GROMACS .gro file of C-alpha atoms in nm:
model
  449
    1MET     CA    1   2.881   2.146  -1.144
    2PRO     CA    2   2.746   2.175  -1.550
    3ARG     CA    3   3.102   2.076  -1.638
    4LEU     CA    4   3.105   1.823  -1.326
    5PHE     CA    5   2.809   1.675  -1.461
    6ALA     CA    6   2.880   1.688  -1.832
    7ILE     CA    7   3.210   1.539  -1.798
    8PHE     CA    8   2.998   1.235  -1.592
    9ALA     CA    9   2.706   1.198  -1.874
   10LEU     CA   10   3.014   1.161  -2.140
   11LEU     CA   11   3.139   0.901  -1.946
   12PHE     CA   12   2.840   0.754  -1.819
   13GLY     CA   13   2.667   0.832  -2.109
   14ALA     CA   14   2.798   0.601  -2.333
   15ALA     CA   15   2.659   0.286  -2.072
   16LEU     CA   16   2.304   0.397  -2.130
   17PRO     CA   17   2.137   0.300  -2.419
   18ALA     CA   18   1.996   0.630  -2.653
   19SER     CA   19   1.648   0.583  -2.614
   20ALA     CA   20   1.422   0.328  -2.400
   21LYS     CA   21   1.291   0.200  -2.770
   22ASP     CA   22   1.689   0.018  -2.744
   23VAL     CA   23   1.651  -0.098  -2.435
   24HIS     CA   24   1.329  -0.340  -2.437
   25ASP     CA   25   1.129  -0.533  -2.132
   26THR     CA   26   1.022  -0.910  -2.202
   27VAL     CA   27   0.673  -0.878  -2.182
   28SER     CA   28   0.420  -1.061  -2.308
   29THR     CA   29   0.006  -1.010  -2.241
   30PHE     CA   30  -0.319  -1.286  -2.284
   31LEU     CA   31  -0.629  -1.297  -2.155
   32LEU     CA   32  -0.761  -1.603  -2.050
   33ASP     CA   33  -1.127  -1.762  -2.111
   34ASN     CA   34  -1.254  -1.604  -1.816
   35GLY     CA   35  -1.154  -1.215  -1.874
   36MET     CA   36  -0.847  -1.216  -1.645
   37GLU     CA   37  -0.539  -1.072  -1.805
   38VAL     CA   38  -0.241  -1.218  -1.767
   39VAL     CA   39   0.152  -0.992  -1.809
   40VAL     CA   40   0.478  -1.173  -1.872
   41ILE     CA   41   0.817  -1.032  -1.838
   42GLU     CA   42   1.076  -1.244  -1.844
   43ASP     CA   43   1.446  -1.182  -1.667
   44HIS     CA   44   1.635  -1.504  -1.652
   45ARG     CA   45   1.925  -1.376  -1.474
   46ALA     CA   46   1.810  -1.526  -1.126
   47PRO     CA   47   1.593  -1.839  -1.079
   48ALA     CA   48   1.323  -1.637  -0.868
   49VAL     CA   49   0.975  -1.494  -0.954
   50VAL     CA   50   0.737  -1.243  -0.834
   51HIS     CA   51   0.342  -1.365  -0.868
   52MET     CA   52   0.157  -1.084  -0.822
   53VAL     CA   53  -0.259  -1.041  -0.820
   54TRP     CA   54  -0.367  -0.716  -0.889
   55TYR     CA   55  -0.760  -0.583  -0.882
   56ARG     CA   56  -0.935  -0.289  -0.998
   57ALA     CA   57  -1.052  -0.228  -0.710
   58GLY     CA   58  -0.922  -0.009  -0.421
   59SER     CA   59  -1.091   0.281  -0.136
   60SER     CA   60  -1.225   0.465  -0.427
   61ASP     CA   61  -1.393   0.216  -0.579
   62GLU     CA   62  -1.554   0.178  -0.200
   63PRO     CA   63  -1.980   0.230  -0.131
   64ARG     CA   64  -1.922   0.571   0.062
   65GLY     CA   65  -1.967   0.463   0.442
   66SER     CA   66  -1.770   0.178   0.447
   67SER     CA   67  -1.453   0.330   0.387
   68GLY     CA   68  -1.205   0.164   0.459
   69ILE     CA   69  -1.352  -0.203   0.362
   70ALA     CA   70  -1.077  -0.236   0.073
   71HIS     CA   71  -0.774  -0.163   0.309
   72PHE     CA   72  -1.004  -0.427   0.561
   73LEU     CA   73  -1.049  -0.667   0.302
   74GLU     CA   74  -0.681  -0.680   0.197
   75HIS     CA   75  -0.594  -0.851   0.585
   76LEU     CA   76  -0.905  -1.053   0.594
   77MET     CA   77  -0.777  -1.266   0.285
   78PHE     CA   78  -0.464  -1.412   0.451
   79LYS     CA   79  -0.770  -1.590   0.679
   80GLY     CA   80  -0.899  -1.884   0.567
   81THR     CA   81  -1.039  -2.062   0.273
   82THR     CA   82  -1.277  -2.372   0.217
   83THR     CA   83  -0.980  -2.543   0.161
   84ARG     CA   84  -0.670  -2.390   0.384
   85GLU     CA   85  -0.673  -2.256   0.743
   86ALA     CA   86  -0.634  -1.880   0.841
   87GLY     CA   87  -0.249  -1.814   0.864
   88GLU     CA   88  -0.173  -2.095   0.620
   89PHE     CA   89  -0.094  -1.929   0.316
   90GLY     CA   90   0.140  -1.706   0.482
   91ARG     CA   91   0.353  -2.005   0.649
   92ILE     CA   92   0.313  -2.241   0.274
   93VAL     CA   93   0.484  -1.951   0.168
   94ALA     CA   94   0.742  -1.903   0.464
   95ALA     CA   95   0.762  -2.256   0.441
   96ASN     CA   96   0.885  -2.260   0.058
   97GLY     CA   97   1.157  -1.967   0.121
   98GLY     CA   98   0.972  -1.690  -0.010
   99ARG     CA   99   0.779  -1.382   0.105
  100ASP     CA  100   0.452  -1.219   0.082
  101ASN     CA  101   0.216  -0.961   0.147
  102ALA     CA  102  -0.026  -0.749  -0.003
  103PHE     CA  103  -0.091  -0.371  -0.039
  104THR     CA  104  -0.397  -0.089  -0.141
  105SER     CA  105  -0.445   0.245  -0.271
  106PHE     CA  106  -0.701   0.384  -0.440
  107ASP     CA  107  -0.723   0.277  -0.797
  108TYR     CA  108  -0.572  -0.135  -0.683
  109THR     CA  109  -0.518  -0.364  -0.428
  110GLY     CA  110  -0.238  -0.608  -0.524
  111TYR     CA  111  -0.156  -0.957  -0.312
  112PHE     CA  112   0.217  -1.073  -0.434
  113GLN     CA  113   0.475  -1.385  -0.333
  114ARG     CA  114   0.847  -1.397  -0.417
  115VAL     CA  115   0.952  -1.737  -0.427
  116ALA     CA  116   1.195  -1.983  -0.641
  117ALA     CA  117   1.070  -2.014  -1.007
  118ASP     CA  118   0.926  -2.390  -0.963
  119ARG     CA  119   0.695  -2.275  -0.673
  120LEU     CA  120   0.542  -2.062  -0.891
  121GLY     CA  121   0.234  -2.281  -0.972
  122LEU     CA  122   0.193  -2.377  -0.588
  123MET     CA  123   0.166  -1.962  -0.543
  124MET     CA  124  -0.140  -1.927  -0.801
  125GLU     CA  125  -0.284  -2.246  -0.667
  126MET     CA  126  -0.326  -2.071  -0.324
  127GLU     CA  127  -0.413  -1.707  -0.432
  128ALA     CA  128  -0.699  -1.921  -0.736
  129ASP     CA  129  -0.796  -2.065  -0.347
  130ARG     CA  130  -0.835  -1.708  -0.175
  131MET     CA  131  -1.010  -1.573  -0.484
  132VAL     CA  132  -1.337  -1.767  -0.482
  133ASN     CA  133  -1.350  -1.952  -0.158
  134LEU     CA  134  -1.302  -1.706   0.114
  135GLN     CA  135  -1.392  -1.756   0.442
  136LEU     CA  136  -1.396  -1.548   0.763
  137THR     CA  137  -1.547  -1.641   1.103
  138PRO     CA  138  -1.688  -1.325   1.322
  139GLU     CA  139  -1.403  -1.322   1.546
  140ASP     CA  140  -1.202  -1.299   1.197
  141ILE     CA  141  -1.356  -0.966   1.177
  142LEU     CA  142  -1.371  -0.884   1.532
  143THR     CA  143  -1.007  -0.919   1.572
  144GLU     CA  144  -0.917  -0.790   1.206
  145ARG     CA  145  -1.095  -0.448   1.266
  146GLU     CA  146  -0.874  -0.385   1.571
  147VAL     CA  147  -0.571  -0.468   1.401
  148ILE     CA  148  -0.714  -0.194   1.134
  149ILE     CA  149  -0.794   0.026   1.390
  150GLU     CA  150  -0.446   0.025   1.558
  151GLU     CA  151  -0.292   0.070   1.229
  152ARG     CA  152  -0.503   0.342   1.188
  153ASN     CA  153  -0.387   0.490   1.510
  154GLN     CA  154  -0.009   0.431   1.466
  155ARG     CA  155  -0.003   0.571   1.054
  156VAL     CA  156  -0.212   0.871   1.132
  157GLU     CA  157  -0.382   0.987   1.458
  158ASN     CA  158  -0.018   0.985   1.607
  159ASP     CA  159   0.121   1.147   1.307
  160PRO     CA  160   0.035   1.557   1.238
  161GLY     CA  161   0.140   1.543   0.913
  162ALA     CA  162  -0.062   1.257   0.853
  163LEU     CA  163  -0.347   1.415   1.023
  164PHE     CA  164  -0.317   1.729   0.777
  165ARG     CA  165  -0.249   1.610   0.454
  166GLU     CA  166  -0.590   1.375   0.529
  167GLN     CA  167  -0.769   1.674   0.548
  168ARG     CA  168  -0.638   1.858   0.283
  169ARG     CA  169  -0.693   1.578   0.007
  170ALA     CA  170  -1.000   1.610   0.156
  171ALA     CA  171  -1.070   1.982   0.060
  172GLN     CA  172  -0.885   1.892  -0.232
  173TYR     CA  173  -1.095   1.668  -0.347
  174LEU     CA  174  -1.502   1.816  -0.349
  175ASN     CA  175  -1.697   1.463  -0.466
  176HIS     CA  176  -1.455   1.252  -0.588
  177PRO     CA  177  -1.371   0.943  -0.346
  178TYR     CA  178  -1.015   1.018  -0.357
  179GLY     CA  179  -1.048   1.270  -0.093
  180VAL     CA  180  -1.192   0.989   0.155
  181PRO     CA  181  -0.859   0.858   0.285
  182ILE     CA  182  -0.719   0.473   0.194
  183ILE     CA  183  -0.691   0.357   0.555
  184GLY     CA  184  -1.068   0.484   0.618
  185TRP     CA  185  -1.209   0.737   0.849
  186ARG     CA  186  -1.293   0.596   1.225
  187HIS     CA  187  -1.598   0.629   1.264
  188GLU     CA  188  -1.648   0.401   0.949
  189MET     CA  189  -1.381   0.153   0.994
  190GLU     CA  190  -1.511   0.079   1.360
  191GLU     CA  191  -1.917   0.030   1.187
  192LEU     CA  192  -1.780  -0.244   0.939
  193ASP     CA  193  -1.845  -0.582   0.940
  194MET     CA  194  -1.924  -0.925   0.770
  195ASP     CA  195  -2.116  -0.828   0.542
  196ASP     CA  196  -1.972  -0.512   0.414
  197ALA     CA  197  -1.668  -0.732   0.330
  198MET     CA  198  -1.851  -0.972   0.190
  199ALA     CA  199  -1.984  -0.758  -0.028
  200PHE     CA  200  -1.669  -0.616  -0.189
  201TYR     CA  201  -1.520  -0.966  -0.234
  202ASP     CA  202  -1.792  -1.115  -0.394
  203ARG     CA  203  -1.858  -0.774  -0.583
  204PHE     CA  204  -1.500  -0.745  -0.723
  205TYR     CA  205  -1.266  -1.073  -0.664
  206ALA     CA  206  -1.292  -1.228  -0.972
  207PRO     CA  207  -1.114  -1.299  -1.248
  208ASN     CA  208  -1.264  -1.070  -1.504
  209ASN     CA  209  -1.157  -0.743  -1.282
  210ALA     CA  210  -0.773  -0.917  -1.176
  211ILE     CA  211  -0.475  -0.886  -1.338
  212LEU     CA  212  -0.218  -1.146  -1.334
  213ILE     CA  213   0.167  -1.043  -1.370
  214VAL     CA  214   0.448  -1.300  -1.363
  215ALA     CA  215   0.799  -1.176  -1.315
  216GLY     CA  216   1.158  -1.354  -1.298
  217ASP     CA  217   1.258  -1.677  -1.446
  218VAL     CA  218   0.978  -1.802  -1.657
  219THR     CA  219   0.822  -1.796  -1.984
  220ALA     CA  220   0.520  -1.654  -2.119
  221ASP     CA  221   0.434  -2.011  -2.270
  222GLU     CA  222   0.531  -2.186  -1.910
  223VAL     CA  223   0.291  -1.891  -1.727
  224ARG     CA  224   0.005  -1.989  -1.985
  225VAL     CA  225   0.006  -2.305  -1.866
  226LEU     CA  226   0.013  -2.244  -1.528
  227ALA     CA  227  -0.223  -1.981  -1.561
  228GLN     CA  228  -0.493  -2.158  -1.734
  229GLU     CA  229  -0.463  -2.522  -1.524
  230HIS     CA  230  -0.500  -2.296  -1.149
  231TYR     CA  231  -0.656  -1.982  -1.247
  232GLY     CA  232  -0.875  -2.129  -1.581
  233PRO     CA  233  -1.219  -2.242  -1.447
  234LEU     CA  234  -1.274  -2.006  -1.150
  235PRO     CA  235  -1.562  -1.814  -1.282
  236ALA     CA  236  -1.586  -1.475  -1.421
  237ASN     CA  237  -1.800  -1.236  -1.249
  238PRO     CA  238  -2.111  -1.161  -1.518
  239ASP     CA  239  -2.219  -0.862  -1.286
  240LEU     CA  240  -1.948  -0.665  -1.305
  241THR     CA  241  -1.983  -0.355  -1.415
  242PRO     CA  242  -1.755  -0.082  -1.530
  243ARG     CA  243  -1.577   0.164  -1.302
  244MET     CA  244  -1.832   0.416  -1.188
  245ARG     CA  245  -1.636   0.687  -0.975
  246ALA     CA  246  -1.859   1.020  -0.866
  247ASP     CA  247  -1.771   1.343  -1.105
  248GLU     CA  248  -1.542   1.602  -0.970
  249PRO     CA  249  -1.752   1.937  -1.062
  250PRO     CA  250  -1.516   2.238  -1.139
  251GLN     CA  251  -1.387   2.395  -0.898
  252LEU     CA  252  -1.398   2.752  -0.890
  253ALA     CA  253  -1.257   2.862  -0.557
  254GLU     CA  254  -0.884   2.778  -0.351
  255ARG     CA  255  -0.921   2.647  -0.077
  256ARG     CA  256  -0.735   2.740   0.229
  257MET     CA  257  -0.665   2.530   0.566
  258VAL     CA  258  -0.471   2.558   0.909
  259PHE     CA  259  -0.448   2.259   1.069
  260GLU     CA  260  -0.312   2.379   1.460
  261ASP     CA  261  -0.158   2.074   1.655
  262PRO     CA  262   0.102   2.036   2.020
  263ARG     CA  263   0.297   1.823   1.865
  264VAL     CA  264   0.438   2.002   1.491
  265ALA     CA  265   0.767   2.055   1.563
  266GLN     CA  266   0.854   2.218   1.233
  267PRO     CA  267   0.592   2.366   1.059
  268TYR     CA  268   0.519   2.440   0.673
  269VAL     CA  269   0.296   2.506   0.382
  270MET     CA  270   0.166   2.291   0.152
  271ARG     CA  271   0.015   2.386  -0.200
  272THR     CA  272  -0.192   2.081  -0.412
  273TYR     CA  273  -0.377   2.157  -0.762
  274LEU     CA  274  -0.592   1.933  -0.892
  275ALA     CA  275  -0.434   1.816  -1.259
  276PRO     CA  276  -0.477   1.600  -1.539
  277GLU     CA  277  -0.393   1.172  -1.538
  278ARG     CA  278  -0.174   0.963  -1.732
  279ASP     CA  279  -0.444   0.887  -2.029
  280PRO     CA  280  -0.385   0.605  -2.239
  281GLY     CA  281  -0.251   0.703  -2.603
  282GLU     CA  282  -0.197   1.027  -2.442
  283GLN     CA  283   0.035   1.067  -2.180
  284GLU     CA  284   0.210   1.387  -2.307
  285LYS     CA  285   0.077   1.616  -2.047
  286ALA     CA  286   0.112   1.375  -1.786
  287ALA     CA  287   0.553   1.337  -1.889
  288ALA     CA  288   0.535   1.828  -1.830
  289LEU     CA  289   0.404   1.789  -1.559
  290THR     CA  290   0.623   1.480  -1.440
  291LEU     CA  291   0.947   1.695  -1.574
  292LEU     CA  292   0.819   2.030  -1.353
  293ALA     CA  293   0.779   1.911  -1.033
  294GLU     CA  294   1.206   1.747  -1.109
  295VAL     CA  295   1.261   2.101  -1.256
  296LEU     CA  296   1.086   2.274  -0.980
  297GLY     CA  297   1.170   2.060  -0.651
  298GLY     CA  298   1.392   1.744  -0.750
  299GLY     CA  299   1.669   1.837  -0.600
  300GLN     CA  300   2.015   1.999  -0.497
  301THR     CA  301   1.996   2.191  -0.843
  302SER     CA  302   1.597   2.208  -0.869
  303VAL     CA  303   1.433   2.614  -0.905
  304LEU     CA  304   1.302   2.585  -0.580
  305THR     CA  305   1.597   2.412  -0.360
  306ARG     CA  306   1.832   2.643  -0.583
  307LYS     CA  307   1.598   2.989  -0.462
  308LEU     CA  308   1.492   2.940  -0.152
  309GLN     CA  309   1.764   2.725   0.050
  310PHE     CA  310   2.093   2.872  -0.135
  311GLU     CA  311   2.056   3.202  -0.266
  312THR     CA  312   1.803   3.352   0.024
  313GLN     CA  313   1.813   3.092   0.258
  314GLN     CA  314   1.483   3.169   0.371
  315ALA     CA  315   1.393   2.764   0.304
  316VAL     CA  316   1.556   2.435   0.471
  317TYR     CA  317   1.357   2.233   0.222
  318THR     CA  318   1.149   2.282  -0.063
  319SER     CA  319   0.932   1.993  -0.306
  320ALA     CA  320   0.758   1.972  -0.579
  321PHE     CA  321   0.566   1.641  -0.615
  322TYR     CA  322   0.361   1.525  -0.900
  323SER     CA  323   0.211   1.113  -0.975
  324GLY     CA  324   0.045   1.069  -1.315
  325THR     CA  325  -0.055   0.728  -1.268
  326SER     CA  326  -0.412   0.716  -1.122
  327LEU     CA  327  -0.703   0.645  -1.284
  328ASP     CA  328  -0.917   1.040  -1.231
  329ASP     CA  329  -0.746   1.346  -1.204
  330THR     CA  330  -0.432   1.375  -0.913
  331ASN     CA  331  -0.289   1.641  -0.770
  332PHE     CA  332   0.050   1.885  -0.855
  333GLY     CA  333   0.211   1.975  -0.499
  334LEU     CA  334   0.452   2.246  -0.364
  335ILE     CA  335   0.563   2.238   0.013
  336ILE     CA  336   0.805   2.497   0.140
  337VAL     CA  337   1.014   2.437   0.548
  338PRO     CA  338   1.081   2.768   0.654
  339SER     CA  339   1.420   2.851   0.774
  340GLU     CA  340   1.375   3.018   1.144
  341GLY     CA  341   1.195   3.348   1.230
  342ILE     CA  342   1.032   3.325   0.910
  343ASP     CA  343   0.649   3.277   0.873
  344LEU     CA  344   0.435   3.077   0.724
  345PRO     CA  345   0.237   3.371   0.554
  346ALA     CA  346   0.635   3.487   0.427
  347ALA     CA  347   0.759   3.150   0.351
  348GLU     CA  348   0.396   3.068   0.079
  349ALA     CA  349   0.461   3.400  -0.003
  350ALA     CA  350   0.823   3.314  -0.085
  351LEU     CA  351   0.732   3.003  -0.236
  352ASP     CA  352   0.462   3.237  -0.536
  353GLN     CA  353   0.748   3.461  -0.598
  354ALA     CA  354   0.999   3.188  -0.666
  355VAL     CA  355   0.714   3.008  -0.907
  356ALA     CA  356   0.669   3.367  -1.109
  357GLU     CA  357   1.000   3.397  -1.127
  358PHE     CA  358   1.024   3.069  -1.313
  359LEU     CA  359   0.743   3.133  -1.511
  360ASP     CA  360   0.936   3.405  -1.667
  361GLU     CA  361   1.277   3.347  -1.666
  362GLY     CA  362   1.188   2.982  -1.857
  363VAL     CA  363   1.379   2.553  -1.793
  364ASP     CA  364   1.764   2.587  -1.769
  365ALA     CA  365   1.812   2.393  -2.066
  366ALA     CA  366   2.127   2.202  -1.868
  367GLN     CA  367   1.904   2.137  -1.569
  368LEU     CA  368   1.663   1.991  -1.811
  369GLU     CA  369   1.883   1.771  -1.989
  370ARG     CA  370   2.031   1.673  -1.679
  371ILE     CA  371   1.705   1.501  -1.551
  372LYS     CA  372   1.643   1.343  -1.831
  373PHE     CA  373   1.948   1.163  -1.813
  374GLN     CA  374   1.899   1.092  -1.445
  375LEU     CA  375   1.513   0.993  -1.581
  376ARG     CA  376   1.639   0.718  -1.853
  377ALA     CA  377   1.876   0.612  -1.580
  378GLN     CA  378   1.629   0.559  -1.365
  379GLN     CA  379   1.395   0.347  -1.605
  380ILE     CA  380   1.668   0.139  -1.677
  381TYR     CA  381   1.812   0.038  -1.347
  382ALA     CA  382   1.449  -0.028  -1.277
  383ARG     CA  383   1.491  -0.384  -1.472
  384ASP     CA  384   1.723  -0.493  -1.213
  385ASN     CA  385   1.395  -0.548  -0.987
  386ALA     CA  386   1.156  -0.765  -1.074
  387ASP     CA  387   0.955  -0.626  -0.795
  388ARG     CA  388   1.009  -0.307  -0.858
  389LEU     CA  389   0.943  -0.387  -1.302
  390ALA     CA  390   0.601  -0.587  -1.165
  391ARG     CA  391   0.451  -0.238  -0.967
  392ARG     CA  392   0.494  -0.043  -1.245
  393TYR     CA  393   0.292  -0.256  -1.468
  394GLY     CA  394   0.000  -0.307  -1.249
  395ARG     CA  395  -0.011   0.047  -1.081
  396ALA     CA  396  -0.026   0.141  -1.482
  397LEU     CA  397  -0.263  -0.085  -1.571
  398THR     CA  398  -0.505  -0.085  -1.269
  399ALA     CA  399  -0.521   0.327  -1.346
  400GLY     CA  400  -0.650   0.219  -1.691
  401LEU     CA  401  -0.308   0.265  -1.873
  402THR     CA  402  -0.227  -0.060  -2.156
  403VAL     CA  403   0.103  -0.222  -2.171
  404ALA     CA  404   0.182  -0.004  -2.468
  405ASP     CA  405   0.174   0.306  -2.267
  406VAL     CA  406   0.416   0.172  -2.055
  407GLN     CA  407   0.672   0.137  -2.263
  408ALA     CA  408   0.622   0.445  -2.481
  409TRP     CA  409   0.630   0.628  -2.110
  410PRO     CA  410   0.969   0.707  -2.127
  411ASP     CA  411   1.053   0.777  -2.494
  412ILE     CA  412   0.744   1.040  -2.389
  413LEU     CA  413   0.948   1.185  -2.063
  414GLN     CA  414   1.247   1.261  -2.329
  415ALA     CA  415   1.072   1.405  -2.592
  416VAL     CA  416   0.925   1.727  -2.383
  417THR     CA  417   1.025   2.020  -2.387
  418GLU     CA  418   1.073   2.419  -2.266
  419GLU     CA  419   0.772   2.467  -2.392
  420ASP     CA  420   0.598   2.230  -2.273
  421ILE     CA  421   0.641   2.239  -1.902
  422LEU     CA  422   0.570   2.575  -1.963
  423ALA     CA  423   0.287   2.556  -2.090
  424ALA     CA  424   0.198   2.273  -1.864
  425ALA     CA  425   0.246   2.487  -1.584
  426ARG     CA  426   0.022   2.738  -1.653
  427GLU     CA  427  -0.287   2.512  -1.725
  428VAL     CA  428  -0.191   2.350  -1.338
  429PHE     CA  429  -0.154   2.652  -1.139
  430ASP     CA  430  -0.489   2.748  -1.115
  431ARG     CA  431  -0.515   2.877  -0.774
  432LYS     CA  432  -0.928   2.778  -0.831
  433ASN     CA  433  -0.757   2.434  -0.820
  434ALA     CA  434  -0.602   2.423  -0.523
  435VAL     CA  435  -0.604   2.369  -0.170
  436THR     CA  436  -0.321   2.620   0.094
  437GLY     CA  437  -0.296   2.451   0.375
  438TYR     CA  438  -0.023   2.563   0.683
  439LEU     CA  439   0.059   2.326   0.939
  440THR     CA  440   0.154   2.447   1.270
  441GLY     CA  441   0.231   2.444   1.621
  442PRO     CA  442  -0.124   2.616   1.839
  443SER     CA  443  -0.102   2.972   1.847
  444THR     CA  444  -0.049   3.205   2.118
  445PRO     CA  445  -0.331   3.295   2.238
  446GLU     CA  446  -0.301   3.739   2.329
  447VAL     CA  447  -0.276   3.832   2.678
  448THR     CA  448  -0.539   4.093   2.754
  449GLN     CA  449  -0.424   4.311   3.070
   0.00000   0.00000   0.00000
C-alpha cells in the first residue's frame, strides 16, 4: 500500500500545486455603510451564482427557555412579508430556474439561492425584503410550530442514536449553550410563540449582523452595485451588542452515561473531549487537532482502524472526529463499535489501549504525508463547487474568523508536525474534560430464584 501510494502521489501530485498559495480563490470583500459585510468569490466557469445571507445568530444565541427559536424563525422566514405572500419567495426562485433553502446551526443561520447569474439582483431584492419586512400571522405560528415538532420527532425522537448524542452533548457542556440542541428541547418548542419569533428577528436580523456571500459568475464591482442598491438602504440595528455567551467553567470530573433503548441494534462507545476551536490568527492548535482526527480515525490506514479492526478484530468500526470551525470551544471525539462477542467495557478498554500505544509510538511519517496530500487535494477540488466554497467562508466568518484565516488554513495544515499532533493529543485527552457514553439495548434483568 505505501508503495502504491508513492507511485500515485508522484503521478498525480504533479497536477496539484505545491502549496495553497499557488491556488488563489478570487475573493473580494467590502463593507456597506450599514455594516453589512460582503464577500465575493469569482468563478466564471458557469453562468450561475450562489447567493447567501448568513446571520451571526444561531441556536446558541437564543434566550434561555426558548430553545429552538433560531430554527423556528428560519422556517418562518419563508412565510409572507409586507410585500409578498407566504410561499411566494420560493415560487419566484423556482420560476426563475433556481433552488433555495436555509439552515441553522449553533453559531449561524443561513439562507441561500442558486440561480442564473442574471437573476442575482432579484434574489437580493427578495432577501433584503424579508430581512426587514417579515409579516407573520397566528396561523403561521401554529402551523410551523407543528412542522418543527414533527421534524424533531423524525430526526431525534425516532432515532436512539440521535437521542444519545443529544444527551451526550448536554453532559459535555456544564453551562455553555452548545449543550442545548439546535432544534430545541421539545417542551420548550411547544411553547414558542409570535413574541419569541419576532423578538429574535428584531434583535438579530439586520444588515450589521449579516454577511452576504456571492459565489459564481460575477465580479466584485457587479455585486457591489447590486448590494448597495438592495441591501444598502436597510437600516442597521443600533442596539446590536457583541455576542455574549455563558462561559464554560473548569471541568473537574469525567462524566459517564449509559443510554439504553430497545431500538438499538448495534451498541457502541463514544467519548468526546472539550477541545479548542480555530481562533483568528491562531489556528495552529486546531490544525494539529484536525490532523490528529485524520491520523487516528480518518480511514482504512488510520491508527484505530488498523489496530482495532484489522489487527485485533475487536471492532467493526472506529472513528475520530473534530470540527474546529466554531465560535467557542468544540469537541474532539472517538467512537468504537465492537465486534460480536465484545462488550462495551472491553471495547472502551481496547480504545484506550490503542490511543495510549499511539501516544507512545508516535505518528507514522508516511501516513502523515498521505493525509496532507489528501487534504490539499480536497481543498483544491472544493473550488469546483461554488456552494461548498461559499459555505466554507460563511461558516468561518460567522465563527469569528476572517477571510485571511480561511485562505491561510490549507498551508497551516501542511505545516503541522508530528510533535504538534502529539502535543495537541496530550493536551486534549484529559478525562476531566470528557464525556464517555455507552449506547446500548436494554440490560437483561437478573432472574431471581
